[in-house]
Short mmCIF file of C-alpha atoms in Angstrom, two decimals:
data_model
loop_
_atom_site.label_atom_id
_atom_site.label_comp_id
_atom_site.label_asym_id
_atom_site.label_seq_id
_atom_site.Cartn_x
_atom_site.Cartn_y
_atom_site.Cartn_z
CA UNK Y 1 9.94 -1.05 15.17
CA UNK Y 2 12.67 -3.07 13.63
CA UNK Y 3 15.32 -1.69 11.64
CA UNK Y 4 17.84 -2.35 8.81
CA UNK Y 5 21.10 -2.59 10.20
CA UNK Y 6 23.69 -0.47 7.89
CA UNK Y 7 27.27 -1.47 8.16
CA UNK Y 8 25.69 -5.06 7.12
CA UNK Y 9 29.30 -7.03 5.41
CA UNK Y 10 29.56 -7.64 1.45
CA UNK Y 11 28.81 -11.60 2.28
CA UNK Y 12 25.39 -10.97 3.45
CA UNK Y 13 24.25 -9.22 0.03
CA UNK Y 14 22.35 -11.16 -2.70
CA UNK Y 15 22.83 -10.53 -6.52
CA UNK Y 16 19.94 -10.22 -8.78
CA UNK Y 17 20.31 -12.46 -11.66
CA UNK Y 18 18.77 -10.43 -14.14
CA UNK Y 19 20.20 -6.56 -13.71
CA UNK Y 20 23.76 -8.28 -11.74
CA UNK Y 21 23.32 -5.29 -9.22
CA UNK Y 22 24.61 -6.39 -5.51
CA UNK Y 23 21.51 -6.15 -3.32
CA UNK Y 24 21.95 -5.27 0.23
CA UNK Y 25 21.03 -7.08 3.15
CA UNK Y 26 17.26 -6.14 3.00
CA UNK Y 27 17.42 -6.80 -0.49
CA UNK Y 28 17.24 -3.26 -1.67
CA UNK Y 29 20.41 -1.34 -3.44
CA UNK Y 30 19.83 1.69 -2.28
CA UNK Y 31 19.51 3.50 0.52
CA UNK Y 32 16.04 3.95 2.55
CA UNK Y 33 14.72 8.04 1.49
CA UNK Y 34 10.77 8.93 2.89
CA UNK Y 35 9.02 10.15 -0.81
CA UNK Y 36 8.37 13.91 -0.80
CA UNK Y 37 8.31 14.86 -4.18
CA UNK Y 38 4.76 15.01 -4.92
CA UNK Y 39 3.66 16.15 -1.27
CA UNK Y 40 3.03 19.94 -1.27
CA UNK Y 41 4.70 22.29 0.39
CA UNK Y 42 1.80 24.81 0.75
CA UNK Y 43 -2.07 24.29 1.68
CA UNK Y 44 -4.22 25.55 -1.35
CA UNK Y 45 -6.72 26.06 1.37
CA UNK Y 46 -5.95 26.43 4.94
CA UNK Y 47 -9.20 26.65 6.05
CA UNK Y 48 -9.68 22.94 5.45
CA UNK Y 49 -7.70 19.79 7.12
CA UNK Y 50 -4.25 18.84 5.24
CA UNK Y 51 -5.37 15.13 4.53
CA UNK Y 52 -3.16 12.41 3.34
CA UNK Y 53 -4.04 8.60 2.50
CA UNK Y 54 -1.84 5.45 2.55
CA UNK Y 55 -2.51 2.03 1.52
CA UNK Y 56 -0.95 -0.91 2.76
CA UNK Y 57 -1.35 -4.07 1.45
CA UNK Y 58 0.90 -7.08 -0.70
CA UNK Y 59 0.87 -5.52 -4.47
CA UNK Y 60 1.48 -8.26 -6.12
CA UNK Y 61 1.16 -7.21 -8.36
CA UNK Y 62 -0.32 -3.80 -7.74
CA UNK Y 63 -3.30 -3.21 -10.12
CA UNK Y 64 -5.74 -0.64 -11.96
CA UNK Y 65 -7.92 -1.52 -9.12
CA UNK Y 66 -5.18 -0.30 -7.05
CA UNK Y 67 -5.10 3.06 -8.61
CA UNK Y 68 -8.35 3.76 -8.79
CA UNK Y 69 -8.90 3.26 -5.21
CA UNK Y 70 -7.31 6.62 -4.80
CA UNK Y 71 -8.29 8.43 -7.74
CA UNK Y 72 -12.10 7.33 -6.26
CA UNK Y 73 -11.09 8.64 -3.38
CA UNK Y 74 -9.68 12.00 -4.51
CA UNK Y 75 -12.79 12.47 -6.34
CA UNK Y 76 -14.99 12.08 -3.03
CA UNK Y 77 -12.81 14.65 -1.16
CA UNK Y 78 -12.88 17.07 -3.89
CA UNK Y 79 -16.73 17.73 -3.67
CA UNK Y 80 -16.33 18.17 0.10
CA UNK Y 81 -15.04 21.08 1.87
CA UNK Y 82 -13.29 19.15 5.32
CA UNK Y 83 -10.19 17.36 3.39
CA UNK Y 84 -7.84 19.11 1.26
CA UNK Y 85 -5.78 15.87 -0.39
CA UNK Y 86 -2.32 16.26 -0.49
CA UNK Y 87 -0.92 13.11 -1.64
CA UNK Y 88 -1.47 8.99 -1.46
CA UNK Y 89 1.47 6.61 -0.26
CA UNK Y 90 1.25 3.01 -1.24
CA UNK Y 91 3.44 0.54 1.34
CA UNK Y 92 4.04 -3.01 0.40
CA UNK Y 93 4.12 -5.40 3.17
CA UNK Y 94 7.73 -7.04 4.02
CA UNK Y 95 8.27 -10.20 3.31
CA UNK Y 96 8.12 -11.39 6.35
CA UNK Y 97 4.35 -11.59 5.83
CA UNK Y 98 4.87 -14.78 4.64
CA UNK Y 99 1.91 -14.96 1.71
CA UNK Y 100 1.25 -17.16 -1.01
CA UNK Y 101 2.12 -15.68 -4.07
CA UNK Y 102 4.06 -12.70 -2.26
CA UNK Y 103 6.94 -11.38 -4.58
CA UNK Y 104 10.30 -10.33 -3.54
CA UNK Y 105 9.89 -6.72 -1.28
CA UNK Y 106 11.67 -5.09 -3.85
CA UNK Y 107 10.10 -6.61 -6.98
CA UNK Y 108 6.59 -5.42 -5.36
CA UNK Y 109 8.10 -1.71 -4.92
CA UNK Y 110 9.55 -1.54 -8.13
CA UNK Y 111 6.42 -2.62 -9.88
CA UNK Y 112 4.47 -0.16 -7.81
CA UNK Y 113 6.89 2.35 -8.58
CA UNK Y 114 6.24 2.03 -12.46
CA UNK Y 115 2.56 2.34 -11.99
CA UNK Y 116 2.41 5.72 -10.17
CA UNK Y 117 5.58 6.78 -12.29
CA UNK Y 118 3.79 6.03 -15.48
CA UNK Y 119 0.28 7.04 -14.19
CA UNK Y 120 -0.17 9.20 -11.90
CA UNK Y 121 1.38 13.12 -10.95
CA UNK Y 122 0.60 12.81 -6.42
CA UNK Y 123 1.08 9.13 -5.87
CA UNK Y 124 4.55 8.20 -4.36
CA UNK Y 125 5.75 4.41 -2.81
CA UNK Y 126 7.19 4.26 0.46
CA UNK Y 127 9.88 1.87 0.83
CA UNK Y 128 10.14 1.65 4.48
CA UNK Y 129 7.82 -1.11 5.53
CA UNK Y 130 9.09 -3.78 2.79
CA UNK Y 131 12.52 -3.01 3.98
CA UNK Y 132 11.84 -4.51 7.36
CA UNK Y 133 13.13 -7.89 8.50
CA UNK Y 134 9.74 -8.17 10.61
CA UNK Y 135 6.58 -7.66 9.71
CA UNK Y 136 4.74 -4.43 10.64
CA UNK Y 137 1.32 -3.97 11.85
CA UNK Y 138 -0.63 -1.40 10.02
CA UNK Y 139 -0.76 0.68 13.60
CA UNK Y 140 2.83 0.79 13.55
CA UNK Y 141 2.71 1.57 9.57
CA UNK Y 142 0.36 4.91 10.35
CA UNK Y 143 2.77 5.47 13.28
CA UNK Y 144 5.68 5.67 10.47
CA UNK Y 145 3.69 7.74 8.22
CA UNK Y 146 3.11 10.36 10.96
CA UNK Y 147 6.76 10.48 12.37
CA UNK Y 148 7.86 11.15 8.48
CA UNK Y 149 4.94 13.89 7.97
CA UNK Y 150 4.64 15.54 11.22
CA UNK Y 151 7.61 15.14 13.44
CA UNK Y 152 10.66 15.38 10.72
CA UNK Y 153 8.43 16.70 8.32
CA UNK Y 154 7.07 19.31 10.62
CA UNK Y 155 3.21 18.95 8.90
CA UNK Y 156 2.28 21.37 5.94
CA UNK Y 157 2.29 25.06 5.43
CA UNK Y 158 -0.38 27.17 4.69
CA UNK Y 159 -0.63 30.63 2.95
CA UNK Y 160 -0.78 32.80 5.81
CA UNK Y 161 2.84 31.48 6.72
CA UNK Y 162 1.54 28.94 9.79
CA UNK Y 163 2.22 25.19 9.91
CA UNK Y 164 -0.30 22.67 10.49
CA UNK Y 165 -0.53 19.28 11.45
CA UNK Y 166 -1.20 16.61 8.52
CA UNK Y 167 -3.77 14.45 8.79
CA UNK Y 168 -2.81 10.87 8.16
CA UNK Y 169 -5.74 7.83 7.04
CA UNK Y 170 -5.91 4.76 6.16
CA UNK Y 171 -7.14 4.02 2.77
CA UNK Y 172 -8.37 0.03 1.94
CA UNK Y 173 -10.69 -2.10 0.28
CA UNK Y 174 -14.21 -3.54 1.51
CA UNK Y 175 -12.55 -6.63 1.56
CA UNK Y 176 -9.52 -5.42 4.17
CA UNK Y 177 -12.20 -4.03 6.36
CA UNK Y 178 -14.09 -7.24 6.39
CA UNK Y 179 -10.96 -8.94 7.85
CA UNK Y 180 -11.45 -6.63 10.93
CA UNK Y 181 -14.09 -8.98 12.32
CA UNK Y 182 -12.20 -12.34 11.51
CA UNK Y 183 -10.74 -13.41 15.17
CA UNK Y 184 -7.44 -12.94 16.52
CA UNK Y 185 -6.48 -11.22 12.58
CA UNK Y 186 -6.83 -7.61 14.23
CA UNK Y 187 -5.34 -6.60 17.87
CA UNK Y 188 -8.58 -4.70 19.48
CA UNK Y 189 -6.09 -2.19 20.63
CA UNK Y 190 -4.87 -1.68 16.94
CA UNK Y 191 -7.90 -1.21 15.41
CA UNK Y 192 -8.57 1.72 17.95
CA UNK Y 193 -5.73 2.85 16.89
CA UNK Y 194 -6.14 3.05 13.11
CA UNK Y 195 -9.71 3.93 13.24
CA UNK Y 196 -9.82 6.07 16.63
CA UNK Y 197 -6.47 7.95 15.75
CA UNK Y 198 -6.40 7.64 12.43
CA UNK Y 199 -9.38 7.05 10.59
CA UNK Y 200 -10.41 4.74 7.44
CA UNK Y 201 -11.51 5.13 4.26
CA UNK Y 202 -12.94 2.33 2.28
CA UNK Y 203 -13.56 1.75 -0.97
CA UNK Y 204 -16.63 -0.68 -0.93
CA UNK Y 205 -15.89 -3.48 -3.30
CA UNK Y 206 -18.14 -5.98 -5.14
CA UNK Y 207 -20.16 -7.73 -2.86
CA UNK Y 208 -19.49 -6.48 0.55
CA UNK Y 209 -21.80 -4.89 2.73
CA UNK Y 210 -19.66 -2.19 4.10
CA UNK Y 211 -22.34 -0.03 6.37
CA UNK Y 212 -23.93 -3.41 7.22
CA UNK Y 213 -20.50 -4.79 9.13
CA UNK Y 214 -19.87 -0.95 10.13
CA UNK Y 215 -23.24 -1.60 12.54
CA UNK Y 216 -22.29 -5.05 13.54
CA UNK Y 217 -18.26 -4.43 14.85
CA UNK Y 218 -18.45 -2.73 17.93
CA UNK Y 219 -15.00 -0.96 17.51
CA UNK Y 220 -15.84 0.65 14.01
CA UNK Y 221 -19.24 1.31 15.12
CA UNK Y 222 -17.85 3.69 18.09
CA UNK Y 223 -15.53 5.50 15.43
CA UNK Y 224 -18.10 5.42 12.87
CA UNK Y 225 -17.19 9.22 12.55
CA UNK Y 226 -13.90 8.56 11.27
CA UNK Y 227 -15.32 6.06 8.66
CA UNK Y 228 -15.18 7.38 5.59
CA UNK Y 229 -16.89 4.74 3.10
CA UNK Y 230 -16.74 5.76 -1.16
CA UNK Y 231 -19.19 3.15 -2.96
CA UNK Y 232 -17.95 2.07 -6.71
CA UNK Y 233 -19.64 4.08 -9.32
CA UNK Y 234 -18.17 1.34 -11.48
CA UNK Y 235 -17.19 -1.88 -10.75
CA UNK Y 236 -13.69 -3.15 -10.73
CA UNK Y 237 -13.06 -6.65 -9.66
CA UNK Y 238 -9.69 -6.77 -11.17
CA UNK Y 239 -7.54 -8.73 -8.09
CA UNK Y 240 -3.58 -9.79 -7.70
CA UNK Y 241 -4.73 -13.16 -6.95
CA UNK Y 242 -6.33 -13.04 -10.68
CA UNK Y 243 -3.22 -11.69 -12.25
CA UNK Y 244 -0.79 -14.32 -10.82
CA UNK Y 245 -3.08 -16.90 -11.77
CA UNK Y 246 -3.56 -15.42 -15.55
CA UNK Y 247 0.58 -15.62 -15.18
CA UNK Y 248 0.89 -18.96 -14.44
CA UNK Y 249 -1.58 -19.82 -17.28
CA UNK Y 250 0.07 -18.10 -19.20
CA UNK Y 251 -2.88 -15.87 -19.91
CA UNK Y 252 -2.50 -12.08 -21.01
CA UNK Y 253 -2.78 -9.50 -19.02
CA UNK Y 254 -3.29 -6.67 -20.52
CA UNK Y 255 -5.28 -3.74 -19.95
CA UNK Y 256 -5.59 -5.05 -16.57
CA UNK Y 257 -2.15 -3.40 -15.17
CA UNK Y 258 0.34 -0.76 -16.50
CA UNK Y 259 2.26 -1.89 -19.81
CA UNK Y 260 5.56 -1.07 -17.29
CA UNK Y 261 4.57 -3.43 -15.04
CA UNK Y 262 3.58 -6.22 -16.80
CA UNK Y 263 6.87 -5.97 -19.11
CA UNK Y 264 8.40 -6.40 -14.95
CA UNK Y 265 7.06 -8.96 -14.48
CA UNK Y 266 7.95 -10.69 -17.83
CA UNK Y 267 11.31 -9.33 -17.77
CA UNK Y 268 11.78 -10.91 -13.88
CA UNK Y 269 9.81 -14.13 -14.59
CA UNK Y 270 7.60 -13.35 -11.86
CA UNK Y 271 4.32 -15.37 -10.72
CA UNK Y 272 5.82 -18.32 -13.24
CA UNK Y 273 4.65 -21.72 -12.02
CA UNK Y 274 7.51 -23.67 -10.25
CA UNK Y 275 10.04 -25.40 -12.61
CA UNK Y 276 9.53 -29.62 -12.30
CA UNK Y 277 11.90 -31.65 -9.38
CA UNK Y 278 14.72 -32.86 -11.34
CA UNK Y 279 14.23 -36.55 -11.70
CA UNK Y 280 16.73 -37.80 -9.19
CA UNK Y 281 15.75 -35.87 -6.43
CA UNK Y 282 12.17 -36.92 -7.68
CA UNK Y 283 12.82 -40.64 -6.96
CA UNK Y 284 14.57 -39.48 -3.60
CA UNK Y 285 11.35 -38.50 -2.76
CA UNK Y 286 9.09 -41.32 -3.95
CA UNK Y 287 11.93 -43.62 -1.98
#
């Protein structure tokens, strides 16, 4: 795992030119602090696995279809008696991921910030994998996500005064899990790792055939058990690609993200189209 070196000198920090706040070196101004404040302290029922759910992917922007991948998902483990749902963790890639249309780290965590803070009362945004200088395989991700819960966390409590251990899954779209079978996007020994350790749970989107590739990969198929897949009741094709796009059209975009969000992203002219070459280095070019 990489890390974020801390006695980093003034000359390395970047200013943001719209709040005029001194960034640090991984272009965050504060310090790095693992989100507890919606995470219970106590098991309602300890009779049933302490079950939490994290979602990694770029966020930018993060949208309703976003959110309701976990509230879809709450609603499945409420009418079953294994998981009791503790909380949901979104974690925005790092930079270093290198996508089109990939927003500043902290831009994407702010935004994502101001849709659970304006939403939701058990989703929190972990900061840690945006703040590397590398980027971070999803393994390693979990791996985080279980250090902070289990090992300094020390798991859960539960009524009768015991402590148990919680469990930590991944959730993703029908889409992520498609990229499973793409070659030499997924490490074998990673996937056996998120899906053999771990576990997934996928929210099958519009158009993909989620049980169908289940049969056909050979590594989800032998942890089919720790597949959890939640079908759309309604249909939400609402996508970050979309929203940049509507951006640089400049196309609205409400009702299809937070208000807080959207006024981010107008306030930070993010997802604008780039500004023209200036003539002369224009005809530096052409020469």
């Amino acid at each position: 795992m990489s890390s974020t070196p801390s006695n980093a000198s003034h000359s390395d920090d970047r200013r943001d030119p719209v709040s005029g706040k001194t960034d640090r070196v991984d272009g965050f101004d504060d310090e790095y602090e693992f989100p507890r404040h919606y995470l219970p302290t106590t098991m309602e029922d300890e009779n049933k696995i302490p079950l939490v759910l994290v979602a990694c992917g770029s966020f930018s922007p993060i949208t309703y279809l976003h959110l309701r991948m976990f509230e879809m998902a709450q609603d499945h483990f409420k009418e079953r008696n294994e998981y009791e749902l503790l909380a949901g963790y979104y974690s925005p890639v790092s930079e270093a991921y290198m996508k089109e249309g990939l927003a500043k780290a902290k831009h994407r965590v702010k935004m994502c910030t101001l849709a659970v803070e304006s939403t939701s009362d058990w989703l929190m945004v972990d900061s840690w994998e945006p703040r590397q200088a590398t980027y971070q395989r999803t393994a390693i991700v979990l791996d985080h996500f279980d250090h902070e819960l289990n090992i300094k966390g020390g798991g859960i409590r539960t009524k009768s005064g015991g402590m148990k251990k919680i469990r930590v899954m991944l959730l993703a779209g029908g889409d992520l899990i498609a990229s499973f079978g793409h070659p030499g996007v997924w490490a074998p020994k990673d996937l056996h790792h998120i899906v053999g350790h771990y576990g997934c749970v996928i929210i099958e989107r519009t158009g993909t055939d989620v049980y169908g590739f289940l049969l056909s990969h050979d590594i989800l198929y032998q942890h089919r058990m720790n597949v959890t897949v939640i079908k759309q009741l309604i249909h939400n094709d609402i996508s970050s690609t979309k929203i940049r796009l509507f951006v640089k059209r400049g196309m609205s975009i409400k009702y299809l993200l937070p208000n807080p969000v959207i006024d981010y992203i107008h306030q930070h002219g993010l997802y604008l189209p780039d500004p023209p070459s200036p003539p002369a280095a224009q005809a530096s070019i052409d020469s």
